[in-house]
Tab-separated table of C-alpha atoms and ligand atoms in Angstrom:
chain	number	residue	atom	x	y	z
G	1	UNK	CA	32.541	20.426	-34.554
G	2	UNK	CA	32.530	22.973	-32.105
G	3	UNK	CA	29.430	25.383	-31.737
G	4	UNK	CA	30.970	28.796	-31.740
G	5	UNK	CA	28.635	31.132	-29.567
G	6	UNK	CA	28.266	34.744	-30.129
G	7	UNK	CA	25.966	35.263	-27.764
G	8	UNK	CA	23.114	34.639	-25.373
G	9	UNK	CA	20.138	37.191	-25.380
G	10	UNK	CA	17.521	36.731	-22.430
G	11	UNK	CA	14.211	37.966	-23.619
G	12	UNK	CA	11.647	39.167	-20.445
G	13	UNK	CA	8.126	38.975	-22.036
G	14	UNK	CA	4.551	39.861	-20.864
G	15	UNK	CA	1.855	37.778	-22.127
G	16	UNK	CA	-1.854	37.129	-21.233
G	17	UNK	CA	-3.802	34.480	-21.664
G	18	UNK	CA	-7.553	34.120	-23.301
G	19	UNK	CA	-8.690	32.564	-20.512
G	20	UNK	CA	-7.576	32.566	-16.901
G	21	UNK	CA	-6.377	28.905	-16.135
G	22	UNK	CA	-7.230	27.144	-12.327
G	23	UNK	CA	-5.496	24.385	-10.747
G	24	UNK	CA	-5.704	23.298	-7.149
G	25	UNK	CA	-3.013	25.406	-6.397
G	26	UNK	CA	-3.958	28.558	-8.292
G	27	UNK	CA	-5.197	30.565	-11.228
G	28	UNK	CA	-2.512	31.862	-14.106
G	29	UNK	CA	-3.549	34.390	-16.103
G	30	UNK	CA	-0.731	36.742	-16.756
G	31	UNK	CA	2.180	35.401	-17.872
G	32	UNK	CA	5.914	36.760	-17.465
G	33	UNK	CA	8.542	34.151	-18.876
G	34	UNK	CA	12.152	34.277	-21.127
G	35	UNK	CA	12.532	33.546	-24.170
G	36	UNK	CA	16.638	32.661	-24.249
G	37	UNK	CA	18.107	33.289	-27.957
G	38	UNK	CA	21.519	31.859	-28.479
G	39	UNK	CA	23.209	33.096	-31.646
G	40	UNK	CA	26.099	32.012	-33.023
G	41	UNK	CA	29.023	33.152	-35.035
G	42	UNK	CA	27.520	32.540	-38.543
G	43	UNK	CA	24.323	34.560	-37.284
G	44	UNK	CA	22.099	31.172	-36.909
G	45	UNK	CA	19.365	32.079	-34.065
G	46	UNK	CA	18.177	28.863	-31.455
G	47	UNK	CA	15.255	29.518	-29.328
G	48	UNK	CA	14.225	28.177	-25.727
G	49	UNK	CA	11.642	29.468	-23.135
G	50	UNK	CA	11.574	29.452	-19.527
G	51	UNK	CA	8.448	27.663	-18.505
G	52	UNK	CA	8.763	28.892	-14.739
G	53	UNK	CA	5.490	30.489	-13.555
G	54	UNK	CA	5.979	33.939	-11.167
G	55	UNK	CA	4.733	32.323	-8.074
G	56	UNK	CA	6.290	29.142	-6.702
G	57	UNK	CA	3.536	26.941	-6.868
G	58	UNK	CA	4.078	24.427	-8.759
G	59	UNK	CA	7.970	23.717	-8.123
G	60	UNK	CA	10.287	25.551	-6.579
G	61	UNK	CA	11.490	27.864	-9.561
G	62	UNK	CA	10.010	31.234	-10.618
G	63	UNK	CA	10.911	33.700	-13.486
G	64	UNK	CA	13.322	35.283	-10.809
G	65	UNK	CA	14.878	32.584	-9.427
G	66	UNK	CA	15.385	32.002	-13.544
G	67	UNK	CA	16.971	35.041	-14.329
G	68	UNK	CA	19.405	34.801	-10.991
G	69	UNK	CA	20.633	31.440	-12.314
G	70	UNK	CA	21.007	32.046	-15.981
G	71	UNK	CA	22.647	35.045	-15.298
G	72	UNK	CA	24.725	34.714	-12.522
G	73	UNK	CA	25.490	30.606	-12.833
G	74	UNK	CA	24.755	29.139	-16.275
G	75	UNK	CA	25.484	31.298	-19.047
G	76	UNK	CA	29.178	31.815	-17.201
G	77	UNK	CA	29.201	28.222	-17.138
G	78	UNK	CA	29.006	28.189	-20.827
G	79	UNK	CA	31.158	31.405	-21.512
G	80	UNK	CA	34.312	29.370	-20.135
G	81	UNK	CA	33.307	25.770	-22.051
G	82	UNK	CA	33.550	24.744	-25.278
G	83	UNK	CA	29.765	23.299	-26.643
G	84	UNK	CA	30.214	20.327	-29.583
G	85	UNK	CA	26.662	19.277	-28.680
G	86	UNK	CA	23.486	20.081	-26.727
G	87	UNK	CA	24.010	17.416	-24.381
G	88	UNK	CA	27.317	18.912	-23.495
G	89	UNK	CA	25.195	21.999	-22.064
G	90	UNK	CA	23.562	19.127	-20.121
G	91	UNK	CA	26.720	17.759	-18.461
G	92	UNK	CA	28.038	20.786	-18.029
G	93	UNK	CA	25.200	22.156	-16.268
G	94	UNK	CA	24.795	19.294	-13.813
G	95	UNK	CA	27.823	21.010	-11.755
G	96	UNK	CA	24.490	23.389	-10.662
G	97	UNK	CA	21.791	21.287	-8.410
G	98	UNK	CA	18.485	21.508	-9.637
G	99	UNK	CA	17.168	24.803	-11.104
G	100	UNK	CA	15.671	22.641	-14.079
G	101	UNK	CA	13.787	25.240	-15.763
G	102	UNK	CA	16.569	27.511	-15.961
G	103	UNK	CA	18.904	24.981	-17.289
G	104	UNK	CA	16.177	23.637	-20.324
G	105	UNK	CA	15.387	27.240	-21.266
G	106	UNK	CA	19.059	27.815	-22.352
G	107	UNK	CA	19.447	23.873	-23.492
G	108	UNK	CA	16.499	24.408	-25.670
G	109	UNK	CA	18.043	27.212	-27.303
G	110	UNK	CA	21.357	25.341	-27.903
G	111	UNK	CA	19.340	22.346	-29.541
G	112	UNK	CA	17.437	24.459	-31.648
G	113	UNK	CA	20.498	26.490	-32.645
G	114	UNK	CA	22.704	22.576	-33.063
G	115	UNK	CA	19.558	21.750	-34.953
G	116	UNK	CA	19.647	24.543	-37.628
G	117	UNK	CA	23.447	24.561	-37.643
G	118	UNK	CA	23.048	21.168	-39.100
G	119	UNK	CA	20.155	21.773	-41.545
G	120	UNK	CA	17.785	19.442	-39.437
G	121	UNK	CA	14.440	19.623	-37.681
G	122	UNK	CA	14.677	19.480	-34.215
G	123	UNK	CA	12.469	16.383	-34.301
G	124	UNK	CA	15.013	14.299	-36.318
G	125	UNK	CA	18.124	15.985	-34.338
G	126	UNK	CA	16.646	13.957	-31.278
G	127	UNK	CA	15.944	10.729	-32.963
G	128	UNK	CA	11.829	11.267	-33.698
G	129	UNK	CA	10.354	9.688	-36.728
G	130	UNK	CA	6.664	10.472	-36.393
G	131	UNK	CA	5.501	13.292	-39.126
G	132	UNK	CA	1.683	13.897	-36.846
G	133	UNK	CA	1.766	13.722	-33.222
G	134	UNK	CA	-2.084	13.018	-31.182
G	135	UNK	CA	-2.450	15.704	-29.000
G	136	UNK	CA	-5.229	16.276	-25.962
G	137	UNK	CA	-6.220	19.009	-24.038
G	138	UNK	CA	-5.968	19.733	-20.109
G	139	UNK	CA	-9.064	21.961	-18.871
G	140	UNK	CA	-8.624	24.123	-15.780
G	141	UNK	CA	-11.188	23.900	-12.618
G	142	UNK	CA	-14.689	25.694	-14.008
G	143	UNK	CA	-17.017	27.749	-11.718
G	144	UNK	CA	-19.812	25.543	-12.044
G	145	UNK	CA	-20.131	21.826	-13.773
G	146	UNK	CA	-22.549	23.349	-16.473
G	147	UNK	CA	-19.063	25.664	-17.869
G	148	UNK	CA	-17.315	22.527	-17.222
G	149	UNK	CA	-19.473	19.900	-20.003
G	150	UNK	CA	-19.807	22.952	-22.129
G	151	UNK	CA	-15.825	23.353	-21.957
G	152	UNK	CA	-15.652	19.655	-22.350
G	153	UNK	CA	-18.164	19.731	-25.698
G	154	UNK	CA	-16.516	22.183	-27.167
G	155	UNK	CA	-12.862	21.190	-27.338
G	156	UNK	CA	-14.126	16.997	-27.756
G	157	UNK	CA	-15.994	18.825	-30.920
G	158	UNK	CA	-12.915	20.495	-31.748
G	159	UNK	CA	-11.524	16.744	-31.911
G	160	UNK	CA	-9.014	16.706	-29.052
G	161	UNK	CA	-7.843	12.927	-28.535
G	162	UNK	CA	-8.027	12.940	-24.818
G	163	UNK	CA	-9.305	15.602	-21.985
G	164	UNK	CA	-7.784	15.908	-18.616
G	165	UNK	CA	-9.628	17.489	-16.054
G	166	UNK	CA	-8.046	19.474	-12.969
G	167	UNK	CA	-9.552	18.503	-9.771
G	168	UNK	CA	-9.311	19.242	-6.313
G	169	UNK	CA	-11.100	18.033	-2.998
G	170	UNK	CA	-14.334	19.222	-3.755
G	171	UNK	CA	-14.807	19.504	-7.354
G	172	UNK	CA	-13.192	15.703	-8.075
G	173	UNK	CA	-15.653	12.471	-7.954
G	174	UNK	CA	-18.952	14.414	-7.892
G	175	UNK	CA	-17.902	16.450	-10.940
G	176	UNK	CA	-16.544	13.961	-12.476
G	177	UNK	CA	-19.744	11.378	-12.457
G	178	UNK	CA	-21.397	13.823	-14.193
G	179	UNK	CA	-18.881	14.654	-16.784
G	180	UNK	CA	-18.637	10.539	-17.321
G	181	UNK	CA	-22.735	10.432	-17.752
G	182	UNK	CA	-22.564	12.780	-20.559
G	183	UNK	CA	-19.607	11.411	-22.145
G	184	UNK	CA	-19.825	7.728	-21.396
G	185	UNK	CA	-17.034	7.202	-24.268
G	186	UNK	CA	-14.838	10.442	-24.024
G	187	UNK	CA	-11.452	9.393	-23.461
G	188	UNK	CA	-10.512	11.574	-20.035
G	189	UNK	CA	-7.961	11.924	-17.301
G	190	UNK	CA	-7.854	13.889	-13.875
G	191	UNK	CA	-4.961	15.870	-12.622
G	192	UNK	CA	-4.961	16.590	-8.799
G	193	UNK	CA	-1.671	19.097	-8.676
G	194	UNK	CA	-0.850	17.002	-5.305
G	195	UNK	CA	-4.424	17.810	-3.938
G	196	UNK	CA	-4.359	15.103	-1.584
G	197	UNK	CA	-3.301	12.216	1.196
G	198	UNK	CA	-3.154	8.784	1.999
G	199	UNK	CA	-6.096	9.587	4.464
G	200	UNK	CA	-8.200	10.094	0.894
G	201	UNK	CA	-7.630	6.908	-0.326
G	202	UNK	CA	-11.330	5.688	0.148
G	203	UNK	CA	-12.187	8.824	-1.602
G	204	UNK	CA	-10.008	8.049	-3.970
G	205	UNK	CA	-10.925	4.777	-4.737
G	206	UNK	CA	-14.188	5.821	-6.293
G	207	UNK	CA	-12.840	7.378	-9.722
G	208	UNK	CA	-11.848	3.439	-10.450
G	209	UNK	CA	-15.644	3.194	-11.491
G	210	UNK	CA	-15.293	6.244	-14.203
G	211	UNK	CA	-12.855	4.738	-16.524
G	212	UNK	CA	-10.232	7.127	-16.514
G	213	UNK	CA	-7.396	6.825	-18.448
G	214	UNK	CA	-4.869	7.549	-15.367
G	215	UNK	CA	-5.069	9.881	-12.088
G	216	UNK	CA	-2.236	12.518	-12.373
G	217	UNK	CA	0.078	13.265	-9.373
G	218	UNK	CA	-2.665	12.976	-6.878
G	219	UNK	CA	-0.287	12.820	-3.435
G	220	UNK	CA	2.301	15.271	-2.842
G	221	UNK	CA	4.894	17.281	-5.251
G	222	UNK	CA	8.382	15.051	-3.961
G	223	UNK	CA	6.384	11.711	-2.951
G	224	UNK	CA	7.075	8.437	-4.502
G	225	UNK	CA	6.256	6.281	-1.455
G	226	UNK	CA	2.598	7.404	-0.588
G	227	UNK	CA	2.105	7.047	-4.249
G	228	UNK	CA	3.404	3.409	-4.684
G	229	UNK	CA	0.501	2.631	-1.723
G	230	UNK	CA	-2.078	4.465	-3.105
G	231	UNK	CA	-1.248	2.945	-6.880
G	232	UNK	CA	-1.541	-1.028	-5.138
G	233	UNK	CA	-5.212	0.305	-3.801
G	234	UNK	CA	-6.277	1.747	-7.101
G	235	UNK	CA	-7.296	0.186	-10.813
G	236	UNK	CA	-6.758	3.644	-12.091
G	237	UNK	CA	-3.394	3.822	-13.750
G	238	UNK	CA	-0.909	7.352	-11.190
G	239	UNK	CA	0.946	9.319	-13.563
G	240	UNK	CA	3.466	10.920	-12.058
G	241	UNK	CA	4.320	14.713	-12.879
G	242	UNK	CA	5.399	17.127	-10.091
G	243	UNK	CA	7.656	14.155	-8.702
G	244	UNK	CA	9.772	13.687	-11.022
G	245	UNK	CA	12.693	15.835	-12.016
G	246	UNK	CA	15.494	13.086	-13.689
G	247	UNK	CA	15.884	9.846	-15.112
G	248	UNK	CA	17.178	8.963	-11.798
G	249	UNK	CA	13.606	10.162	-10.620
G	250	UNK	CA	11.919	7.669	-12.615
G	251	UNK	CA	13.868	4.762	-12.032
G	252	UNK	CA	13.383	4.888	-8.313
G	253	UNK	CA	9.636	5.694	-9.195
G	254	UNK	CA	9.332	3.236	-11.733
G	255	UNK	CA	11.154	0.553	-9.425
G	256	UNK	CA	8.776	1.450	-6.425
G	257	UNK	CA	5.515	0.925	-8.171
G	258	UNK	CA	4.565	4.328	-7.955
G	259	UNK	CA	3.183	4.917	-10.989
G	260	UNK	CA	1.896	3.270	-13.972
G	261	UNK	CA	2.892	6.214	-16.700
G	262	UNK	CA	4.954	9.203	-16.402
G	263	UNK	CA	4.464	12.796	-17.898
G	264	UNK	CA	7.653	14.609	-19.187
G	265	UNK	CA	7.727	17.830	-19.151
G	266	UNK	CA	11.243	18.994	-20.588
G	267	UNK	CA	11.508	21.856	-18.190
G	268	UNK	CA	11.243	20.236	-15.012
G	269	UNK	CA	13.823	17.739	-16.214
G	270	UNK	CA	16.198	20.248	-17.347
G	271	UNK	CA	16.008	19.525	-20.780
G	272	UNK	CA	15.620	18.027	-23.631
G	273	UNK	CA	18.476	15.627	-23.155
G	274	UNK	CA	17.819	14.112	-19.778
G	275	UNK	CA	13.628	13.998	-21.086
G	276	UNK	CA	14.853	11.752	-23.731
G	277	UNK	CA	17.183	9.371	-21.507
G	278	UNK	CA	13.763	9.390	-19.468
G	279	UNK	CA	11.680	8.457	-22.646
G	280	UNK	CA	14.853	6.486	-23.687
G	281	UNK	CA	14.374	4.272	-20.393
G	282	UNK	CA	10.122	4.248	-19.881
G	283	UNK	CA	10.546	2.890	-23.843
G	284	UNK	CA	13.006	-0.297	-22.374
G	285	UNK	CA	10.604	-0.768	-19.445
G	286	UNK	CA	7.502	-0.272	-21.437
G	287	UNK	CA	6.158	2.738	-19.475
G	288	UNK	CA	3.596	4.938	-21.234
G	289	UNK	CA	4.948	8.964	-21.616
G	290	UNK	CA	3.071	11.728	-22.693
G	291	UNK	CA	4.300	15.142	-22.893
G	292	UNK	CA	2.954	17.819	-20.538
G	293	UNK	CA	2.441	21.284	-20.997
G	294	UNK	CA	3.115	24.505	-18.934
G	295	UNK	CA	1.009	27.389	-20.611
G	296	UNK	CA	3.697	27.632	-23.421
G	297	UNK	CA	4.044	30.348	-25.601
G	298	UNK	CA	5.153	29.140	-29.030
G	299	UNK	CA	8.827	28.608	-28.423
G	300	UNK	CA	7.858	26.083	-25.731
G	301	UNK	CA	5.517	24.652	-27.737
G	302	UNK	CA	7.325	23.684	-30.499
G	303	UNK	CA	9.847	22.038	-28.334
G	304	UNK	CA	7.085	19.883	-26.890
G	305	UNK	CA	6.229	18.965	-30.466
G	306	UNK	CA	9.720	17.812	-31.662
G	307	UNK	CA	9.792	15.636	-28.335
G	308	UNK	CA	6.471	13.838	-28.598
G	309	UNK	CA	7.870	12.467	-32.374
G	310	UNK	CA	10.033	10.008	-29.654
G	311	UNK	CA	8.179	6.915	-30.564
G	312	UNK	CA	7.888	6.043	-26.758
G	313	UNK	CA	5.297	9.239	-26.866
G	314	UNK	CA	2.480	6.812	-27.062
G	315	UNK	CA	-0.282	9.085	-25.262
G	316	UNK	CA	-1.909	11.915	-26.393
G	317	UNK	CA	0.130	14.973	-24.530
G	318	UNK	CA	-1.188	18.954	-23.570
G	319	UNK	CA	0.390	20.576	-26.422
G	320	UNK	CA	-3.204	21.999	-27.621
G	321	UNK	CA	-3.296	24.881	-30.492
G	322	UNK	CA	-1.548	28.924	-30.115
G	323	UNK	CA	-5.113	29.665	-29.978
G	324	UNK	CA	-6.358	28.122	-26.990
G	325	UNK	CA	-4.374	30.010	-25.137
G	326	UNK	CA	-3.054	33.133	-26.795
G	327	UNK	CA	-4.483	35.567	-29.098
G	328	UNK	CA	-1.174	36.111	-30.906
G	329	UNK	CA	1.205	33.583	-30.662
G	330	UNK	CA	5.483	34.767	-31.146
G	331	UNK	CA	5.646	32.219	-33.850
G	332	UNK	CA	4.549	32.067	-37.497
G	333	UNK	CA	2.664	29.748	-38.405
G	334	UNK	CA	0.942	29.603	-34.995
G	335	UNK	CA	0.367	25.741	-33.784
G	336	UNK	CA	-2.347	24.147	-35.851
G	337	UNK	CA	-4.506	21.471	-34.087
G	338	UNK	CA	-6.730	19.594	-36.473
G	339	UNK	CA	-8.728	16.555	-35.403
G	340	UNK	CA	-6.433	16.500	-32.653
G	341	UNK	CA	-3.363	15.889	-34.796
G	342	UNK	CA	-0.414	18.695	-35.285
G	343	UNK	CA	1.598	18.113	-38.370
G	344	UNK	CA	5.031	17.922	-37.386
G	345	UNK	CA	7.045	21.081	-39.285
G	346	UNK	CA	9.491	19.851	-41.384
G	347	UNK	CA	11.837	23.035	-41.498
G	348	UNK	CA	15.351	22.940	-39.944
G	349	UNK	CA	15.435	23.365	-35.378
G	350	UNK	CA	12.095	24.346	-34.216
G	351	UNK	CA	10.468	24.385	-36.967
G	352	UNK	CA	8.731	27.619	-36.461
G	353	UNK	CA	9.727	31.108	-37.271
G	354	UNK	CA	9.830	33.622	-34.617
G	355	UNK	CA	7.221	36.469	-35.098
G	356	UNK	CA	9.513	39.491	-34.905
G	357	UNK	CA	6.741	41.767	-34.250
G	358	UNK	CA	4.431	39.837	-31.814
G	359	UNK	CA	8.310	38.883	-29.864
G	360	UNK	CA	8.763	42.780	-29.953
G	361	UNK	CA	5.206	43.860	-28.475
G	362	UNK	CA	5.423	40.850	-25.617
G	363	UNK	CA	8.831	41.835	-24.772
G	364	UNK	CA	9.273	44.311	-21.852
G	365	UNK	CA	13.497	43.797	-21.338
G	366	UNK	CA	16.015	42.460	-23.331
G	367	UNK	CA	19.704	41.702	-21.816
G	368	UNK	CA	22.582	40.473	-24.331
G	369	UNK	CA	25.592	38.188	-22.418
G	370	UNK	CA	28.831	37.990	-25.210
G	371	UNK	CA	30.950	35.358	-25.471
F	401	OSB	O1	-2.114	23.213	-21.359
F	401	OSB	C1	-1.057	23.070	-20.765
F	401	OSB	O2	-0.007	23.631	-21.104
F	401	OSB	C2	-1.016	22.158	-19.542
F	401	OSB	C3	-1.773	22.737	-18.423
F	401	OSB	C4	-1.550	22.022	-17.109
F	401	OSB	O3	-2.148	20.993	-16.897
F	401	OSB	C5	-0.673	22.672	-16.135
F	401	OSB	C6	-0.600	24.053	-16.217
F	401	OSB	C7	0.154	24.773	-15.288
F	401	OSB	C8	0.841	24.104	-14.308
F	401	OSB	C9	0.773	22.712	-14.216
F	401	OSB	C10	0.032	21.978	-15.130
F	401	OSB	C11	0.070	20.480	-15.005
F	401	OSB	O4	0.182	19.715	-15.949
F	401	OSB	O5	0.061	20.012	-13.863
F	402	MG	MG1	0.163	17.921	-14.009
């Protein structure tokens, strides 16, 4: 059965967070993204969201290399094509090299709009069975290591199943001796945003005495070599994130030793689609995934959530409650994080509704494409 588009309205939206977030590339604070809304002829509404950031940093993308391509490449694309299924915006789409982001923002709103078209949550429309998902939190770089443990207390209090840690050269093994002496049993990662080299390998070596559930993408952004070395000198389980961007990705990663676990993050794949032929494959080779997070307003967010049901989802992932970042989430209810478990909404696509007023106030532009 044929998905019969109406049309394709690219939200621009304005949101800041509570906090301002630091990595070793940067600080967010501000956030400009799209919400996509596909409609169809029978008036159902799917939603996606564009998790590029406005600055290149951490891939290539940003919110107007988005626009450019959605505009001027993809929603064209689907204009002249007939859609029976989400993953047919997937094939389709892989005529276009790379632009990921741009490509899952508009997939996303096709699987959420397939999902309510067939009275289904989004989370059974991919194949998920789990009704709670375990969720963590990721912390960005504090000013001093006192914010730090009290950052650390108050979200382990809050009952957050894992905490990962950004780090950079600098703030990395000191801080994090300290942070393992006053949580000897905290379950806690480190995420390097490709802070460093082969040359720190010595360095390097000295988080194997912390007990850290895995070291994310410590070498550079595109490396899978350096980081099949530095994995053979390290107990430390690599996840890789930055590096990889397809199944295709992983198998060469996967094949190389690079890495010992893999974070999916459906926009840097492209989609839901190719980040469950990922999950599909880690599952067969009995790779650990988690699903990571990019600042998401809700839309994003609740896409994260109907991916982590994937039973291969067997680490706790950075989709952490509306609240920790926003002060008014676009969706109603807002994501609920208790004990570190989010209940799994059981309502047809998403599973959220969209907040017509807070999606109103964000929003700063609104362009409609007909089909
Ligand atoms: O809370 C989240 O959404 C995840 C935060 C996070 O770690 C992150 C935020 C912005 C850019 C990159 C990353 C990352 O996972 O590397
Ligand atoms: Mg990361």
């Amino acid at each position: 059965m044929t998905i019969p588009m109406k049309e394709i309205k690219l939200h621009k939206l304005n949101m800041r967070l509570n906090d301002p977030f630091t990595t070793s590339f940067g600080t967010f604070q501000d956030k400009e993204f799209f919400i996509l809304e596909a409609v169809d002829k029978d008036g159902n509404r799917g939603f996606g969201e564009s998790v590029a950031f406005s600055s290149p940093w951490y891939s290539e993308e940003t919110v107007k290399t988005n626009q450019h391509v959605v505009e001027d490449f993809l929603i064209p694309i689907l204009q002249e094509n007939t859609i029976h299924h989400p993953d047919d915006v997937s094939d389709l789409f892989s005529s276009i090299r790379r632009n990921n982001m741009a490509k899952s923002a508009i997939e996303g709103a096709v699987w959420d709009l397939y999902a309510k078209r067939k009275h289904l949550p989004l989370a059974k429309a991919l194949g998920g069975k789990k009704t709670e998902i375990d969720v963590g939190i990721s912390i960005g770089i504090q000013p001093t290591v006192k914010d730090l443990l009290n950052t650390i207390d108050h979200y382990a209090q809050e009952g957050y199943k894992r905490i990962k840690l950004k780090i950079k050269p600098g703030k990395d093994v000191n801080v994090l001796q300290e942070v393992r002496a006053h949580f000897p049993d905290l379950p806690i990662m480190a995420d390097a945003n490709s802070a460093y080299t082969l040359k720190d390998i010595t360095h390097l070596q000295k988080l194997d005495d912390l007990n850290l559930m895995m070291i994310e993408q410590p070498l550079e952004h595109d490396d899978i070599v350096d980081h099949a070395k530095l994995q053979k000198a390290l107990r430390t389980p690599i996840c890789l994130d930055e590096s990889i961007h397809s199944l295709a990705d992983a198998k060469k990663a996967i094949q190389l030793g690079s890495c010992k676990i893999i974070n999916i993050k459906i926009g840097r794949v492209g989609g839901l689609t190719e980040a469950k032929r990922i999950h599909d494959y880690c599952k067969e080779q009995r790779i650990d995934v988690w699903c990571g997070g990019m600042l998401e307003a809700g839309v994003g967010r609740a896409h994260n959530i109907a991916l982590t049901t994937l039973p291969g989802f067997t680490l706790p992932g950075d989709t952490a409650g509306s609240s920790r970042y926003w002060q008014k989430d676009i969706i109603r209810p807002e994501v609920i994080v208790e004990n570190g478990v989010i209940t799994v909404p059981d309502k047809p696509g998403i599973g959220y509704d969209i907040d017509e007023a807070a999606l109103k106030k964000f929003t700063v532009k609104t362009k409609t494409f007909r089909f």
